[in-house]
Coordinates of N, CA and C in Angstrom, one line a residue:
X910 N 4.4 -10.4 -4.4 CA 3.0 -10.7 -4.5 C 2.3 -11.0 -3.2
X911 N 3.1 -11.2 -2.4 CA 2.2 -11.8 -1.1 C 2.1 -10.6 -0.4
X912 N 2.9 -9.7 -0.1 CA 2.5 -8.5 0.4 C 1.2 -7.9 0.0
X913 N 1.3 -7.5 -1.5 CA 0.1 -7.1 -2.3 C -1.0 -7.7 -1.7
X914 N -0.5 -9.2 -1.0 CA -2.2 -10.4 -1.4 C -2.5 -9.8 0.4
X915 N -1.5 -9.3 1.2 CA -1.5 -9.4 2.3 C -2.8 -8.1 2.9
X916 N -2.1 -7.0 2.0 CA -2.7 -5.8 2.3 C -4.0 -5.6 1.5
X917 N -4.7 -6.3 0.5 CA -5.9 -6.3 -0.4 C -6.7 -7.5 0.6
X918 N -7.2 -6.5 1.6 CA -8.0 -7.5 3.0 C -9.5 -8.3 2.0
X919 N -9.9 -7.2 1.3 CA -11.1 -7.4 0.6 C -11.1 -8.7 -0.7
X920 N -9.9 -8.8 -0.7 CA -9.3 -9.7 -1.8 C -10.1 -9.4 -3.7
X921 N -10.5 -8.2 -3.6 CA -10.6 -7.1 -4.9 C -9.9 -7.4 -6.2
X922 N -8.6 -7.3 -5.6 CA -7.6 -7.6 -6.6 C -6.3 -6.0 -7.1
X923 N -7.1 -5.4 -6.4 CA -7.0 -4.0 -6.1 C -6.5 -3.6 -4.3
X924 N -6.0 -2.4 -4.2 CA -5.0 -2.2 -3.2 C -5.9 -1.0 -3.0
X925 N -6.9 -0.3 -2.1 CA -7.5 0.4 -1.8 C -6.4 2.2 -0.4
X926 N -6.3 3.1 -0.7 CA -6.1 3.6 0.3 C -5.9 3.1 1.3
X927 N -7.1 3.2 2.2 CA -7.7 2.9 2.8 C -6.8 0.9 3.8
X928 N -7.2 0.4 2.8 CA -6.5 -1.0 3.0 C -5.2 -0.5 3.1
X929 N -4.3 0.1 2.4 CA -2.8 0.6 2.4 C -2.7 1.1 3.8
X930 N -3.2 1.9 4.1 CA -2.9 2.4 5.6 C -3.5 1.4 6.4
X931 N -4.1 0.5 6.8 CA -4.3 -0.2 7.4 C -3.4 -1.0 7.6
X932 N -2.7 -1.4 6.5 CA -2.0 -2.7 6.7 C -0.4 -1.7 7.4
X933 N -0.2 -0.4 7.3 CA 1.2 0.1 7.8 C 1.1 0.7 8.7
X934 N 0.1 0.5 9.8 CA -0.6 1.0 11.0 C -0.6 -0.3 11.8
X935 N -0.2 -1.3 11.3 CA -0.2 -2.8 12.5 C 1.2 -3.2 12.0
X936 N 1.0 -4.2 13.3 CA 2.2 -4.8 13.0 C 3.5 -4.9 13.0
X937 N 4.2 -5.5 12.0 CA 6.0 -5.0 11.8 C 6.2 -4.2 11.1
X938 N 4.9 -3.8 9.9 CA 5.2 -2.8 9.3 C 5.3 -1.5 9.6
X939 N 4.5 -1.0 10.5 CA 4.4 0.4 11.5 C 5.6 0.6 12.3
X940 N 6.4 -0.8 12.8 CA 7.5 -0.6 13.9 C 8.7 -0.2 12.6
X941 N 8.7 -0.6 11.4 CA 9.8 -0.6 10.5 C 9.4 0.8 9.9
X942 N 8.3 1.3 9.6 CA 8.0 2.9 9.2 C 8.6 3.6 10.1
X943 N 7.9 3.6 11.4 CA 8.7 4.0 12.7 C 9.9 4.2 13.0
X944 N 10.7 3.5 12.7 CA 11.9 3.5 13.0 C 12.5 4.1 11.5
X945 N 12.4 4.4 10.5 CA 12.8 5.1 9.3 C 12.2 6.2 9.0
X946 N 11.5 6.8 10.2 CA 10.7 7.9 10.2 C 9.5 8.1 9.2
X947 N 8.6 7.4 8.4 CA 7.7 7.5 7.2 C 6.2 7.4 8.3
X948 N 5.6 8.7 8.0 CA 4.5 8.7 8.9 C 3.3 8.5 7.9
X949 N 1.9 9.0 8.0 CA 0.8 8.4 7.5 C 0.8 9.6 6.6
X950 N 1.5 10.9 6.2 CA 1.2 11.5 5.3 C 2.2 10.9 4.2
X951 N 3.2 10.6 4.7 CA 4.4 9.8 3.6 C 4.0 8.5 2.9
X952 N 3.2 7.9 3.7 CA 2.4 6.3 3.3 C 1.3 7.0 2.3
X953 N 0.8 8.2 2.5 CA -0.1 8.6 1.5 C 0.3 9.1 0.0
X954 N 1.5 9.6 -0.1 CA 1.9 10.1 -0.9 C 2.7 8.7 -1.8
X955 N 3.5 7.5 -0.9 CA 3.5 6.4 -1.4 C 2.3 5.9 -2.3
X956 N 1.6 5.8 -1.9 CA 0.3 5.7 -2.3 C 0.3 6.2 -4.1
X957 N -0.1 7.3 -3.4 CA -0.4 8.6 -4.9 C 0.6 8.0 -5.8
X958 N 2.1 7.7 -5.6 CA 3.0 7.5 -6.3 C 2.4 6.4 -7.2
X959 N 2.2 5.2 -6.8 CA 1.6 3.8 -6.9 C 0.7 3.6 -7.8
X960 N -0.5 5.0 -7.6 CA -1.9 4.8 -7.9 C -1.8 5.4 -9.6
X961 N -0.9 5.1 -10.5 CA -0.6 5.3 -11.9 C -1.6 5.9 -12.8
X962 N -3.2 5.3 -12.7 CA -4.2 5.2 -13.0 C -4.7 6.6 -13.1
X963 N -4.7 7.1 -11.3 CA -5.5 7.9 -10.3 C -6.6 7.4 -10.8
X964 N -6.8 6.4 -10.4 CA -8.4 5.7 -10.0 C -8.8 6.1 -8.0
X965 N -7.9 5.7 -7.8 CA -8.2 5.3 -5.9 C -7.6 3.9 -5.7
X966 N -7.4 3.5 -6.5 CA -7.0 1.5 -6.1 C -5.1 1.3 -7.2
X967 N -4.7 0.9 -6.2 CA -3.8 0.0 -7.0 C -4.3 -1.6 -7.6
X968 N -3.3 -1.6 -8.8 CA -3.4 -2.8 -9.0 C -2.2 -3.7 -8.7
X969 N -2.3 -5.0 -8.3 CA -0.5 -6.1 -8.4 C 0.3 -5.7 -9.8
X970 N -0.2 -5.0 -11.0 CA 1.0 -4.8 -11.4 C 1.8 -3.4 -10.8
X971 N 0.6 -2.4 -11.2 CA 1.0 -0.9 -10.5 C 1.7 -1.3 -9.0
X972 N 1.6 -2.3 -8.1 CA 2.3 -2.3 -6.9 C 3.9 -2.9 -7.1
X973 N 3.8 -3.9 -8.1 CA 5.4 -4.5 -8.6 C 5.9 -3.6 -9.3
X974 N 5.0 -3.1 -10.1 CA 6.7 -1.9 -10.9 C 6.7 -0.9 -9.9
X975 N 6.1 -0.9 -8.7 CA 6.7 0.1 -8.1 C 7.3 -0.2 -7.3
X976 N 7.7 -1.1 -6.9 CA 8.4 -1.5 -6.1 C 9.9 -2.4 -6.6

Protein backbone atom coordinates (compact mmCIF):
# COMPACT_ATOMS: atom_id res chain seq x y z
CA UNK A 1 0.00 0.00 0.00
CA UNK A 2 2.61 2.59 0.44
CA UNK A 3 4.05 2.10 -2.87
CA UNK A 4 0.58 2.45 -4.44
CA UNK A 5 0.24 5.76 -1.94
CA UNK A 6 3.82 6.58 -3.24
CA UNK A 7 3.17 6.61 -6.98
CA UNK A 8 -0.73 8.18 -6.80
CA UNK A 9 1.22 11.89 -6.64
CA UNK A 10 -2.38 13.35 -7.14
CA UNK A 11 -3.59 11.30 -4.13
CA UNK A 12 -6.95 10.33 -6.57
CA UNK A 13 -6.96 7.10 -5.21
CA UNK A 14 -6.27 5.85 -8.60
CA UNK A 15 -2.76 5.08 -10.21
CA UNK A 16 -2.74 7.11 -13.49
CA UNK A 17 -0.25 6.00 -16.54
CA UNK A 18 1.21 8.70 -16.61
CA UNK A 19 1.90 8.88 -12.52
CA UNK A 20 3.19 4.98 -13.18
CA UNK A 21 5.91 6.08 -15.36
CA UNK A 22 6.87 8.83 -13.35
CA UNK A 23 7.41 7.25 -10.33
CA UNK A 24 9.87 4.29 -12.48
CA UNK A 25 11.74 7.09 -14.16
CA UNK A 26 13.34 8.48 -10.60
CA UNK A 27 14.90 7.25 -8.23
CA UNK A 28 15.75 3.56 -6.94
CA UNK A 29 13.09 2.46 -8.91
CA UNK A 30 14.66 3.26 -12.53
CA UNK A 31 18.20 2.06 -11.13
CA UNK A 32 16.37 -1.50 -10.10
CA UNK A 33 14.44 -1.52 -13.69
CA UNK A 34 17.79 -0.80 -15.13
CA UNK A 35 19.60 -3.15 -13.90
CA UNK A 36 16.82 -6.10 -14.74
CA UNK A 37 16.50 -4.66 -18.09
CA UNK A 38 12.47 -3.48 -17.93
CA UNK A 39 12.44 -0.31 -20.15
CA UNK A 40 9.35 2.23 -20.49
CA UNK A 41 7.67 0.03 -23.07
CA UNK A 42 7.71 -2.95 -20.48
CA UNK A 43 6.47 -0.47 -17.54
CA UNK A 44 3.70 0.23 -20.12
CA UNK A 45 2.53 -3.06 -20.71
CA UNK A 46 2.93 -3.66 -16.72
CA UNK A 47 0.59 -1.15 -16.69
CA UNK A 48 -2.03 -2.53 -19.28
CA UNK A 49 -1.64 -5.75 -17.31
CA UNK A 50 -2.80 -3.86 -13.89
CA UNK A 51 -5.40 -1.66 -15.59
CA UNK A 52 -8.26 -4.79 -15.23
CA UNK A 53 -10.93 -2.19 -15.83
CA UNK A 54 -9.26 -0.62 -19.06
CA UNK A 55 -10.42 2.60 -17.72
CA UNK A 56 -6.71 4.40 -17.86
CA UNK A 57 -6.25 4.37 -13.84
CA UNK A 58 -5.44 1.65 -11.52
CA UNK A 59 -7.06 1.11 -8.48
CA UNK A 60 -5.13 -0.16 -4.73
CA UNK A 61 -7.05 -3.13 -5.17
CA UNK A 62 -6.21 -3.78 -9.06
CA UNK A 63 -2.46 -2.81 -7.92
CA UNK A 64 -2.43 -5.66 -4.82
CA UNK A 65 -3.83 -8.45 -6.69
CA UNK A 66 -1.38 -7.75 -8.97
CA UNK A 67 1.26 -7.77 -7.37
Amino acid sequence: KEVFHEIDEDESGDITLAEFIAFLEHGESKHYLDAIGIDEDDAKMLFTLMDRREHGKVSINEFINST
